[in-house]
Structures are given as C-alpha cells and as structure tokens.
XYZ file of C-alpha atoms in Angstrom:
541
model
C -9.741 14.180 -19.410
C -11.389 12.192 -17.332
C -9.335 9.561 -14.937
C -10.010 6.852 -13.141
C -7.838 5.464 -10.725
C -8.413 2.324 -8.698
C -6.452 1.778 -5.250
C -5.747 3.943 -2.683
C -2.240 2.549 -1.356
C 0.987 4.917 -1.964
C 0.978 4.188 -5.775
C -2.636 5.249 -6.025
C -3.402 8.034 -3.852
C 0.078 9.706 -5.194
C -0.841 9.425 -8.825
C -4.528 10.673 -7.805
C -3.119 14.334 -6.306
C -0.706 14.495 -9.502
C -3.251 13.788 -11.801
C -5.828 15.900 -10.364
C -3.903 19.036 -11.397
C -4.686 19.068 -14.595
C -7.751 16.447 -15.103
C -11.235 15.682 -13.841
C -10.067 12.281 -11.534
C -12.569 9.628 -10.056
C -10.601 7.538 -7.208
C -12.260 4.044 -6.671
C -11.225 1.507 -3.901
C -12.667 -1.828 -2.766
C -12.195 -0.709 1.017
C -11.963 2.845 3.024
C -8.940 4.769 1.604
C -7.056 3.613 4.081
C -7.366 -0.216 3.637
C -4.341 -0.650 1.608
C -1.278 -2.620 1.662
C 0.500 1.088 1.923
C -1.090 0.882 5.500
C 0.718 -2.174 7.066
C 4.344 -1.315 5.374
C 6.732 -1.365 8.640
C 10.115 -0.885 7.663
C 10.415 2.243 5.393
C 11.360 3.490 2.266
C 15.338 2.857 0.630
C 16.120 6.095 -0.942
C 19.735 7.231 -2.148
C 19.831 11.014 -0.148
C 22.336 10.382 2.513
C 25.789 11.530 1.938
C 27.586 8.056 2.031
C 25.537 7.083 -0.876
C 24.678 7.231 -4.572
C 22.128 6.618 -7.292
C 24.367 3.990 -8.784
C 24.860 2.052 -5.476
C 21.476 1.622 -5.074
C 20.720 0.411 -8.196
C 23.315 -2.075 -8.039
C 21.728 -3.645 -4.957
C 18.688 -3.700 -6.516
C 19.862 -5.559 -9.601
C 21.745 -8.262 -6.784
C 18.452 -8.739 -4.809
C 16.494 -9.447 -8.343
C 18.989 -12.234 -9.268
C 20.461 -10.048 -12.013
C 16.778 -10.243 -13.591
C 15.741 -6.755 -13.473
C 14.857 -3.936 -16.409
C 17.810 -2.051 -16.316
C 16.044 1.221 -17.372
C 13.181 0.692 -14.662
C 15.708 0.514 -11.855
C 17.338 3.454 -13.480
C 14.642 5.249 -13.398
C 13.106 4.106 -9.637
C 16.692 5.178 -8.099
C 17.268 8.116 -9.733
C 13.441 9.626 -9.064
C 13.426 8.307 -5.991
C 15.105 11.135 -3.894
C 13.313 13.754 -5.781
C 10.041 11.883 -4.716
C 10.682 11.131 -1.116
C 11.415 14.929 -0.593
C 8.100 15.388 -1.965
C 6.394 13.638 0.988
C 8.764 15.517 3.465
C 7.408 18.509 1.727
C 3.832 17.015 2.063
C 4.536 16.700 5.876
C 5.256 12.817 6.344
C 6.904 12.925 9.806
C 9.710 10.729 9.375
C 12.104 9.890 12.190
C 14.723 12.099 13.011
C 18.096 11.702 14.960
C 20.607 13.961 16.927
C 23.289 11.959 16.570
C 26.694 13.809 16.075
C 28.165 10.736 13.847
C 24.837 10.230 11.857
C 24.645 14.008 10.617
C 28.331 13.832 9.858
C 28.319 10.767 7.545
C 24.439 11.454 6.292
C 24.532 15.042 6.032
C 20.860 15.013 7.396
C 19.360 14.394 9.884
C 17.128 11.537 9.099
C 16.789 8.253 11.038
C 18.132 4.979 8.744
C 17.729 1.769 9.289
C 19.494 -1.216 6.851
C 17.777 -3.664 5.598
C 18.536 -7.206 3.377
C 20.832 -7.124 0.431
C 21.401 -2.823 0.762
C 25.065 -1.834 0.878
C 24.070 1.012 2.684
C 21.621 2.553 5.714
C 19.772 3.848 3.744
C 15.901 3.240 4.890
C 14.113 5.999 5.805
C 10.970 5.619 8.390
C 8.300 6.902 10.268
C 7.093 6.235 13.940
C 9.750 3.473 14.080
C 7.869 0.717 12.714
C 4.946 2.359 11.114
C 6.260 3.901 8.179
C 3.290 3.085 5.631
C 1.075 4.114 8.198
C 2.070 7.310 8.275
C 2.881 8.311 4.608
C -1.027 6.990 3.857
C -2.842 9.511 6.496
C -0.402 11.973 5.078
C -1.437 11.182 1.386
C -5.345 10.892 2.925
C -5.225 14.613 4.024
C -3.168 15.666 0.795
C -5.797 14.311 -1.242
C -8.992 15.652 0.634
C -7.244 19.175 -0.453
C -7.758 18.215 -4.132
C -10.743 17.884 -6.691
C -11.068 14.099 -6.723
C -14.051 12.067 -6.698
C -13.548 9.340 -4.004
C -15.639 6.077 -4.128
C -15.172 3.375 -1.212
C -16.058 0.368 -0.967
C -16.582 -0.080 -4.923
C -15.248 -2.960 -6.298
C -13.845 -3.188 -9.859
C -14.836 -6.200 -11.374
C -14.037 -5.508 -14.959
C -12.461 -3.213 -17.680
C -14.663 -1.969 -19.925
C -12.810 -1.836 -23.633
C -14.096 -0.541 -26.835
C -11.787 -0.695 -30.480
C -9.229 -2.092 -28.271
C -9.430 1.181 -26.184
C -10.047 0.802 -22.381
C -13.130 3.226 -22.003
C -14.074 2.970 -18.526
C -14.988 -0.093 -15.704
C -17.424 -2.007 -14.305
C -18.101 -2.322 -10.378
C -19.861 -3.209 -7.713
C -20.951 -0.093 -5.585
C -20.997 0.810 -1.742
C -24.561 -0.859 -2.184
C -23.381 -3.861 -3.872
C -25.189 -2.995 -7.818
C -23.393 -2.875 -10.608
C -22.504 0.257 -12.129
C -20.121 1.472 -15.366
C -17.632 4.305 -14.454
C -16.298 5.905 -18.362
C -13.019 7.241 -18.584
C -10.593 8.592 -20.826
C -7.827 6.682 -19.015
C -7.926 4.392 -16.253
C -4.911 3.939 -13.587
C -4.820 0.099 -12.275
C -3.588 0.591 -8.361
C -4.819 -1.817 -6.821
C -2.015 -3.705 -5.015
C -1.173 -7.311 -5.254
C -2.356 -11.131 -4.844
C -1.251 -11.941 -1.269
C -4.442 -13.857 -0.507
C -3.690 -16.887 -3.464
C -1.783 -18.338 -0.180
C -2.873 -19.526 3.207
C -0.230 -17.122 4.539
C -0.013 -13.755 3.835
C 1.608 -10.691 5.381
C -1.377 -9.025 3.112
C -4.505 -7.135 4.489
C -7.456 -8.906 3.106
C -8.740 -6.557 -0.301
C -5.207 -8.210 -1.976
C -6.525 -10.237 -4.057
C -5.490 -9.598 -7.523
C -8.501 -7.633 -8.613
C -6.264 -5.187 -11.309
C -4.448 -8.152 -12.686
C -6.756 -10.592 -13.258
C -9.339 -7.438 -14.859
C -6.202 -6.839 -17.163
C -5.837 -10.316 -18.330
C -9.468 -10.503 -19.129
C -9.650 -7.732 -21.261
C -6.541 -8.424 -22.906
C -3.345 -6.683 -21.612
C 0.133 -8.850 -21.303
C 0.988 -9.718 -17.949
C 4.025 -10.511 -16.872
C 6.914 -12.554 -14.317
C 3.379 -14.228 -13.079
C 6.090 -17.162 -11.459
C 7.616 -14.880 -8.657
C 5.852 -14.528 -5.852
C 8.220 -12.629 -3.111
C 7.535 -14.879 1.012
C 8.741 -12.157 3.481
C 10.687 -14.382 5.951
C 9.380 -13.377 8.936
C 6.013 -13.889 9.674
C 5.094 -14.238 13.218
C 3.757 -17.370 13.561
C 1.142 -17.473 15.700
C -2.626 -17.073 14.548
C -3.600 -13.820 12.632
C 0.443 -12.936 13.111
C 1.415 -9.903 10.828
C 4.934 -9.063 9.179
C 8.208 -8.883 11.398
C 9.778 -5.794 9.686
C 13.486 -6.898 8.211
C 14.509 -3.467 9.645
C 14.577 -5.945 12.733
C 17.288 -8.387 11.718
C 19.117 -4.487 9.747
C 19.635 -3.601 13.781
C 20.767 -6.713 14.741
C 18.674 -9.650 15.612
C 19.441 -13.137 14.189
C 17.554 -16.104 13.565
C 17.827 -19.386 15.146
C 16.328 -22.762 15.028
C 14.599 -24.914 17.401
C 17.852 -26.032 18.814
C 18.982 -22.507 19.524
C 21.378 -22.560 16.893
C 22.238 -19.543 14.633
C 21.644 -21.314 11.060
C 22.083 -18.551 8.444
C 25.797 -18.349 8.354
C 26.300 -21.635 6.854
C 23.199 -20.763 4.025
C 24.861 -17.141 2.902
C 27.599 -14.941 3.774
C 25.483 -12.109 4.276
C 23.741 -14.744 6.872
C 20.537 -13.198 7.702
C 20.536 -9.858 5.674
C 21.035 -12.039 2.736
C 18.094 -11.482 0.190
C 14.507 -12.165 0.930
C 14.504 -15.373 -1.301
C 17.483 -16.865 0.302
C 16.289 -15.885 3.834
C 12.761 -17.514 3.313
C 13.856 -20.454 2.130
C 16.783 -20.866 4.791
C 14.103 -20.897 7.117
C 11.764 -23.192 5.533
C 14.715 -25.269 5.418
C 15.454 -24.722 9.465
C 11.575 -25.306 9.896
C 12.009 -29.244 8.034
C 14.891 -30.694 9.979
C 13.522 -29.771 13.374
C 9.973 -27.603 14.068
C 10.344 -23.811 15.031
C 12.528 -20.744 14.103
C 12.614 -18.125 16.048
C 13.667 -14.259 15.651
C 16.438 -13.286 18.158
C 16.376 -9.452 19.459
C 17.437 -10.303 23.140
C 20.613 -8.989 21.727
C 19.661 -5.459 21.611
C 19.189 -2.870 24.442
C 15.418 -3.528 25.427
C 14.711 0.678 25.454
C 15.787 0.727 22.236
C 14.374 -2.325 21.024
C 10.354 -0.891 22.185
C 11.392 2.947 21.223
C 12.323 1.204 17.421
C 9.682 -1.211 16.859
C 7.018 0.205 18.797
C 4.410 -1.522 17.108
C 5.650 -4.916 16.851
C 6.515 -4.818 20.907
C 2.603 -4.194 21.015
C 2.240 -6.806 18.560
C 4.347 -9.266 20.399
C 3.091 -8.710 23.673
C -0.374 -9.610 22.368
C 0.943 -12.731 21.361
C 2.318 -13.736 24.848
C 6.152 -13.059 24.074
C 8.823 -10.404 25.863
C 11.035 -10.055 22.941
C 13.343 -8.223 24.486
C 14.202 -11.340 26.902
C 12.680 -14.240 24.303
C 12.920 -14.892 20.734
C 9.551 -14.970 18.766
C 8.406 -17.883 16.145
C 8.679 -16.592 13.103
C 7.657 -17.993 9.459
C 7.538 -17.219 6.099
C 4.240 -15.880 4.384
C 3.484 -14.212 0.932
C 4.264 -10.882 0.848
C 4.972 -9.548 -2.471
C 3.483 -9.960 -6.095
C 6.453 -9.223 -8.675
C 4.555 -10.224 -11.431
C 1.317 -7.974 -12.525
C 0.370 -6.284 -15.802
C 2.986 -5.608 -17.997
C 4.333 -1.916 -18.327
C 6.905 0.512 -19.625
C 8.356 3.363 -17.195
C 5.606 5.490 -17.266
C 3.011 2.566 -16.455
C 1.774 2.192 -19.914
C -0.045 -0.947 -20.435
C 0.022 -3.396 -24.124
C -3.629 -1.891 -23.894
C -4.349 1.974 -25.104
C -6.484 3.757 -22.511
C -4.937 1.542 -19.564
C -1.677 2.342 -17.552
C -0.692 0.298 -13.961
C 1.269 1.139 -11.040
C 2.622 -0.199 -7.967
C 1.838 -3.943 -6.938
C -0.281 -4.486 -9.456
C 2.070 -3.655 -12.286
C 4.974 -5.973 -13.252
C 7.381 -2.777 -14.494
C 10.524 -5.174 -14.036
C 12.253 -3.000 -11.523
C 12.054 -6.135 -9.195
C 12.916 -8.871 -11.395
C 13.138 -12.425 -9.878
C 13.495 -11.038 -6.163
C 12.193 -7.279 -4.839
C 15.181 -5.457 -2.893
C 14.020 -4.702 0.835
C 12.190 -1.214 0.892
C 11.755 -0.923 -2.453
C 8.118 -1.082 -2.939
C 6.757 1.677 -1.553
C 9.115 3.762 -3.420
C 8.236 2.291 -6.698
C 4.428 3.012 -6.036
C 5.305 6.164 -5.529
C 7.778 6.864 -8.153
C 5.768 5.167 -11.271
C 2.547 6.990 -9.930
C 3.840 10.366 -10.757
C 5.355 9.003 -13.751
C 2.342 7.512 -14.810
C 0.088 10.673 -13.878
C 2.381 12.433 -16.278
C 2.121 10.286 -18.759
C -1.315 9.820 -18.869
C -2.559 12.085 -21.452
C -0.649 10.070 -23.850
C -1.821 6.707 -22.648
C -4.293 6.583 -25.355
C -2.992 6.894 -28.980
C 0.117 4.555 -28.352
C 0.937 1.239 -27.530
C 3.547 -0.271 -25.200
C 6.647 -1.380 -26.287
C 7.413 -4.019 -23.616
C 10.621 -3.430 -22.299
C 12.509 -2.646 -25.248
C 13.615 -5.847 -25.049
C 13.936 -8.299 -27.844
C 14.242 -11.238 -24.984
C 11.239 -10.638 -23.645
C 8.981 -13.540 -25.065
C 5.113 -13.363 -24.853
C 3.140 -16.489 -24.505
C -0.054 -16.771 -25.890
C -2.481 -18.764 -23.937
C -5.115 -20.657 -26.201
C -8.303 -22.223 -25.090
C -7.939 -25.389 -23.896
C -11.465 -26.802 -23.470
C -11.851 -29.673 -25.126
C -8.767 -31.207 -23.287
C -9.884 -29.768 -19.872
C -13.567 -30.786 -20.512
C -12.261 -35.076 -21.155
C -9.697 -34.530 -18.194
C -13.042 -33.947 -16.231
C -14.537 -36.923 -17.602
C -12.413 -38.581 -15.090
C -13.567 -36.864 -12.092
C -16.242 -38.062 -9.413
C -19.437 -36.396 -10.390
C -18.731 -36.721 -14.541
C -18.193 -33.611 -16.425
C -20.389 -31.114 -14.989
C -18.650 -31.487 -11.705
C -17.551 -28.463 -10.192
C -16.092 -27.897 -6.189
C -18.797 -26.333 -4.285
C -18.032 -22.072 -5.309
C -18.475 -21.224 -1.485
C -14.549 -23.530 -1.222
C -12.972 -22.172 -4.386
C -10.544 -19.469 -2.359
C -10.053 -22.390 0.320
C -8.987 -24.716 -2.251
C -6.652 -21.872 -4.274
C -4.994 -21.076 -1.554
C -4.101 -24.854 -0.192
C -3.281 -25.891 -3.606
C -0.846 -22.765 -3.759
C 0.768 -23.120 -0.728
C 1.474 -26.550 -1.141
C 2.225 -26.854 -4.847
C 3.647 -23.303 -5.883
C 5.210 -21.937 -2.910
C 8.385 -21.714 -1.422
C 9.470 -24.820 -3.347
C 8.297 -26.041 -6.459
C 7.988 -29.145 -8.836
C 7.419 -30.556 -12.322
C 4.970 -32.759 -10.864
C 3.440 -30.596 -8.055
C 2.539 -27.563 -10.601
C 1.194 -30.403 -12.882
C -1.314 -31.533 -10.243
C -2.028 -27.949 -9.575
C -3.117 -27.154 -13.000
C -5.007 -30.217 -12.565
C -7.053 -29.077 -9.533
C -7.687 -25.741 -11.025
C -9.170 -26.901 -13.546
C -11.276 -28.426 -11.915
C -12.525 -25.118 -10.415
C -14.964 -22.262 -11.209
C -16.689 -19.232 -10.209
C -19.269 -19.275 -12.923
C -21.146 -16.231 -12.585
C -19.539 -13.907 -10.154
C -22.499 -11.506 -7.986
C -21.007 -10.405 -4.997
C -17.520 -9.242 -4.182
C -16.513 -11.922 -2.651
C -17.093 -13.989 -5.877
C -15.484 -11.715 -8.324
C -12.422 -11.961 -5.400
C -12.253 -15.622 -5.919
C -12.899 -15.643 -9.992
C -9.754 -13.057 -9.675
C -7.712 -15.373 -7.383
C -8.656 -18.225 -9.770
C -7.700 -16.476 -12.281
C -4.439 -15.941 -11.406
C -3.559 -19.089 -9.886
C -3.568 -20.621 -12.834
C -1.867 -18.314 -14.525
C 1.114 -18.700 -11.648
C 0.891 -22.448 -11.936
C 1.343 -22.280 -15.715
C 4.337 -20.228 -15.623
C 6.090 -21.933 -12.701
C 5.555 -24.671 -14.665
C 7.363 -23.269 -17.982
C 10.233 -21.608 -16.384
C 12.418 -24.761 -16.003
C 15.520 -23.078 -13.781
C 15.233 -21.530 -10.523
C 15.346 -17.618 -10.074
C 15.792 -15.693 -7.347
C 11.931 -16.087 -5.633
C 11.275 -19.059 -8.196
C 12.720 -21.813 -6.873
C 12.550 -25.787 -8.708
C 13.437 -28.759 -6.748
C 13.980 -30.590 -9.942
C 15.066 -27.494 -12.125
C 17.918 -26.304 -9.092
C 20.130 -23.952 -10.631
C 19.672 -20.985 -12.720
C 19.695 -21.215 -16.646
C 21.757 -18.249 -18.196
C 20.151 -18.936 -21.516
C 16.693 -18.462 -20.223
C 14.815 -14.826 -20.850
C 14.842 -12.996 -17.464
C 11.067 -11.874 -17.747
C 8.466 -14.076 -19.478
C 5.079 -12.366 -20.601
C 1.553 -14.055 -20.675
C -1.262 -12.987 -22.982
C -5.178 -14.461 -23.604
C -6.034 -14.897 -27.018
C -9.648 -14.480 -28.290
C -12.089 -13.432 -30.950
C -12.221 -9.752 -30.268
C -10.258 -7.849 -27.449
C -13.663 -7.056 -25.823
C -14.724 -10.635 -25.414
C -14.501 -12.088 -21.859
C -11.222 -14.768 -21.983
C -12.825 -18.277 -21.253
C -11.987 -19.954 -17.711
C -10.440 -23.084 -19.586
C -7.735 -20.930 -21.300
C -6.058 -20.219 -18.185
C -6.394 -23.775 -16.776
C-alpha cells in the first residue's frame, strides 16, 4: 500500500516509521520536518510508569480535567498504551532527564526526572532538557525516520483531499515550488496539528492553521467538539511571548495580580494547579478588575529554577525580566484544538481511505478540557494505533464513538439567507472584505467573540461577520491558510453557538452552568450533492 501521511509533529513522524515497515509511505509537511507544534512542547509527557502510580489513576485525572466529557474507551486506551509507547522513545534514544535522588528511585522505582503538572494526582511528567521536552523527542523521531524508506516532502502544502466513490484516493498540494500537484494513495494519515492561529494569541508556531480539518470537512468527513478550544494560561505577555510551561506553577510558582495578591485560592481549591480552563479564565478574570498578572517563581531556589527551565530563563531574560528575583506578565493564549475530525481508537475517519491523528483529530480522549501533558502522548499513542490499523482503513466505516449520544449535525447551505443578509451591507451584495484582511479579521472576531468567554449575542455577530468573508479562489499557501481558518471559524462559531451550557473550555456568560442532559460531544457534517463536490462557503456561515 501506498501511504500518505501529512505532518511531521510526534503524531506524524511516529506513525510514518510504524507504517513504513510494512508499506511504501510518502511524508508531506507544509514546513521543514521540524516545524511542528511537537517542537515547542515544554513541559513533557504524563505517563503512568512510576511506582506510586497506575493506569487507572491516570485515567481518572484525565476524565476530571475533561469535565467528565471524555470517550471512556479513548482514555482507556491512551493510558494504558501509553507506558508501552514512551519506552519506545527511551528505546529510540530520547534523552530524558534523569535524577539521583535516593527518595525519587525509592518511591518511582526509576530513575526518571518528574515534574507535576495541573489537575494530575501524581508526578508523573516525564521530560527532556528541562524545558525542552518536544524538542528533543522530534530530532530523535527526525533521525529515526531518516533510517527508514519514507518519501519526505517539505514545504508542500495540502490543500485538498482528493475522494473518489466516497473513497479518499490521494491529495492535492502546493509543492516546494508553489504548483499544484496530486499525490494518490491507498490511505492517507491527516497529522497535521491544530488551529492555534484562528486567535490573535497563540502559544502555536505559525503552519497551525487547521489545514487537516478544514480538508476533512470539505470532502466530507464528521468533525467533531469544534466549540472547545483549550487557552494555556500562561502566555508571556510581552510581544512574540511563547508558552510558560505549567511544569512551572507543578514546582511551585503561583500567580498573582497586579496588586501582588495570590488570587487562585479563592477561584479553586487546587488554586493554581487547578485545570487549564479554570486557570485561564481565573486569570482573565484577575486581568478585568485591575491590569496585569504575573507568574511568581521568586519562591524557588534560583539554581534550580535556570537548571529546570533552562529555556524559558533564556526566554525571560530576552524579555527584560530576572525571574528568579521578579515575577513575569503572563496571559492566556490558544493553545490547544480539542475538536478536529472525528475518529475511533485507531484514527479511523466517517470517510474510507482517511484516518487522523494527534491535534488534528477529535478522538474524544480530551473531552471539554485536555489534561496537562497529555497531548504529546496521544499523538504518539493513536499514531501507532493508526499505522496498525491502516490496512483496514479502507473497506469500513467509522462507527463514531459507539455512542448512541453522540448527535451529528448536518450543516445545509444557507445561501439564499446569507446572500439578503448581505443586501444590507455597505457595498450591496457583491461586497466582500479585501482577501489580503480575511486572517486579520478571523482572528479579531475570534478572540473577541469566541474566546475565553462567550455569548448568545457575541457568536451571533460572529456568524454575521463571517459571512461576510471569503477566500474565493485560493492560489498561494497563504490563501488556502486563510480559506482553512475561515473555514473553521465558522464552524467554531456555529457550535459555540448551539451548545447552550458551559463545559469545561466552553464557557457561556449567559448559558453559566453545565447541562447534565446535554450530549458530551457534538459532531458536525457538510451536506452536498456528491461526497466529491467541494462544500459551498455559505454552508458553514
């Protein structure tokens, strides 16, 4: 068989050295191999191996981080392969931290550095070069796969599936020179990472921009849990700041507002290792009554502070802050995409011919809220899964979930009442926004309308405004980018809108509490003539 896999983050590159075992496998990424999200991963990966732990208690943090919304068979599955796989990249040579501590080898058993993160039970976070874990396990993955048979294509852009019967058969891209070209395929692995860049803030390198999901929903796979969009709290906020690893807060640092006071005490009892959701939004909260948070580490021994977090001293320092005498501004900033294209546990797709892993999958293992450390061992669990599974991905479809509560929406086209609403719009109804401020106008209409915080009438005006949006005929990458982001915007918008409760990441103003009666995990699908046809731009609107 022939396989194509697109993405060359943890989930990718992993399922691209399994695969390549027994199949002919073409490797296609919009960057260099190394320009993944994998890359810029700081804290590490949770894995139940030490002693002091178990499969079970893993899970069971997992299902509290995801507001009780997760698959119960797909965190089964990620906490029970997960040790098996993480031994796998010891085995591979990823040089994760070690320790000679007396008490840590007595209560691990091992002697692997841990670090605790939000919402785990346990210390159970495994890392490399202190802060630098993703870093690490990618070059390691790099050289793993330069030993293999693989056909690697950079800078190629996937700008569409390419589906036959109802059978994916192959994809469309841009090349390294910028032409389009058809790749066929027996089977084609969707890897390529999530939709950071539908927000002004983003702890995202810049190729995450939805390309896998938003080819998926054209060519007619369900997507799913499009609403929850994970905001790592701790951005630092200064221009072109990165992530502030949680691992940070795990060892000890608090938060405190502009006052000076330490706020999250009084917003959960697990103050601020309480889950990401709760975290981000304590902050925002901090951030409305009186200007600037800051992230406290003047608490912890400054050689151990730099010898930890190597990377983020550098990064700090750059910034003009001593964090180990001065706490650092810190916001929060789109981090995590737990929707994506609908799967089972071995990453098959509602499409034959198509499976999906990592970010750009939506297996429900994260539900409403991703656990802490989670996400690089997902990519890497589901990869393997899915690279064993992928000589059956074409004679069967996916049952979603197994779950009879797990409704699918079908969007219909909406033209006619999208083509009078613009009628009312300077310019009459051929006006369109200028395509060069399409991404500009996504990502301020996202931020301030289906962020943090949401609203009936906010998502209404947002479907509003994307509507009045479009990438017509998309030539470069850039374009196809934005027709991606658009895309999926108003995909987001649309189901923030119809999920009337708040859940874990999804949080409604006027919808505050959670509804018990409501489905945990909602499902999104185009409707059209023929599963080949191209899904118009006014259905999603």
């Amino acid at each position: 068989m022939h396989v194509v896999i697109v993405g060359s983050g943890i989930a990718g590159l992993t399922a691209a050295i399994r695969a390549s075992a027994r199949h002919d496998v073409t490797l296609v990424t919009k960057g260099a191999l190394a320009d993944a999200a994998t890359s810029h991963a700081q804290g590490g990966i949770a894995v139940a191996l030490g002693a002091d732990d178990t499969v079970a208690l893993h899970a069971a943090d997992t299902h509290v981080a995801a507001a009780g919304s997760a698959d119960a068979r797909a965190v089964e599955v990620l906490c029970s392969d997960g040790p098996a796989r993480v031994r796998d990249l010891l085995a591979l040579g990823v040089p994760f931290d070690r320790t000679d501590d007396p008490a840590s080898l007595d209560r691990y058993g091992d002697d692997l550095a841990r670090g605790r993160e939000a919402a785990h039970g346990r210390w159970r976070v495994v890392h490399a070069a202190g802060d630098a874990t993703g870093a690490a396990i990618e070059q390691t993955l790099i050289r793993a796969l330069h030993r293999q048979h693989v056909t690697i294509l950079e800078r190629t852009c996937l700008t569409g599936l390419v589906v036959r019967d109802g059978t994916v058969v192959g994809i469309d891209v841009l090349d390294l020179l910028g032409e389009p070209r058809r790749i066929d395929a027996d089977a084609v692995v969707l890897a390529s990472g999530g939709a950071g860049h539908l927000y002004r803030e983003t702890t995202n390198p810049l190729v995450a921009t939805g390309d896998g999901a938003a080819a998926a929903w054209r060519a007619g796979a369900v997507l799913a849990d499009l609403e929850f969009m994970q905001f790592h709290p701790t951005r630092l906020a200064v221009s072109g700041g990165g992530l502030v690893s949680e691992a940070v807060r795990g060892e000890g640092a608090v938060l405190r507002d502009a006052r000076g006071r330490r706020f999250m005490p009084d917003v959960h009892p697990d103050a601020e290792l309480a889950p990401r959701d709760v975290v981000a939004r304590g902050i925002a909260a901090a951030m409305r009554d009186g200007g600037q948070v800051f992230l406290d580490a003047t608490g912890l021994d400054p050689d151990f502070l730099v010898a930890r977090f190597p990377g983020l001293t550098r990064a700090t320092r750059a910034a003009g802050f001593d964090w180990t005498r001065e706490g650092v501004p810190v916001a929060p900033a789109a981090h995590y995409f737990m929707g994506g294209i609908a799967t089972d546990a071995e990453g098959r797709t509602s499409i034959p011919g198509l499976l999906a892993i990592g970010e750009a999958a939506c297996t429900g293992v994260h539900g409403a809220n991703r656990l802490a450390s989670n996400s690089l061992l997902e990519g890497l669990v589901f990869a393997v899964r899915a690279a064993d599974a992928v000589d059956a991905a074409r004679p069967g479809l996916l049952r979603l979930r197994g779950d009879a509560t797990f409704p699918v929406t079908t969007v219909r086209d909406e033209a006619a009442a999208i083509r009078a609403s613009r009628q009312c719009r300077p310019g009459g109804p051929d006006h369109r926004d200028p395509q060069a401020h399409v991404r500009q106008t996504v990502q301020t209409v996202m931020t301030d309308r289906v962020g943090l915080l949401r609203d009936a009438g906010g998502l209404a005006a947002a479907r509003r405004e994307f509507a009045a949006l479009a990438v017509d005929v998309p030539r470069t990458v850039l374009e196809h980018e934005d027709r991606a982001l658009l895309d999926l915007a108003r995909l987001v918008a649309r189901a923030a809108e119809a999920r009337t409760e708040s859940r874990g990441a999804h949080a409604r103003t006027d919808h505050p509490d959670t509804d018990p009666g409501a489905p945990a995990s909602t499902g999104w699908v185009a409707v059209r003539s023929s599963v080949s046809d191209p899904v118009p731009e006014e259905a999603l609107a």
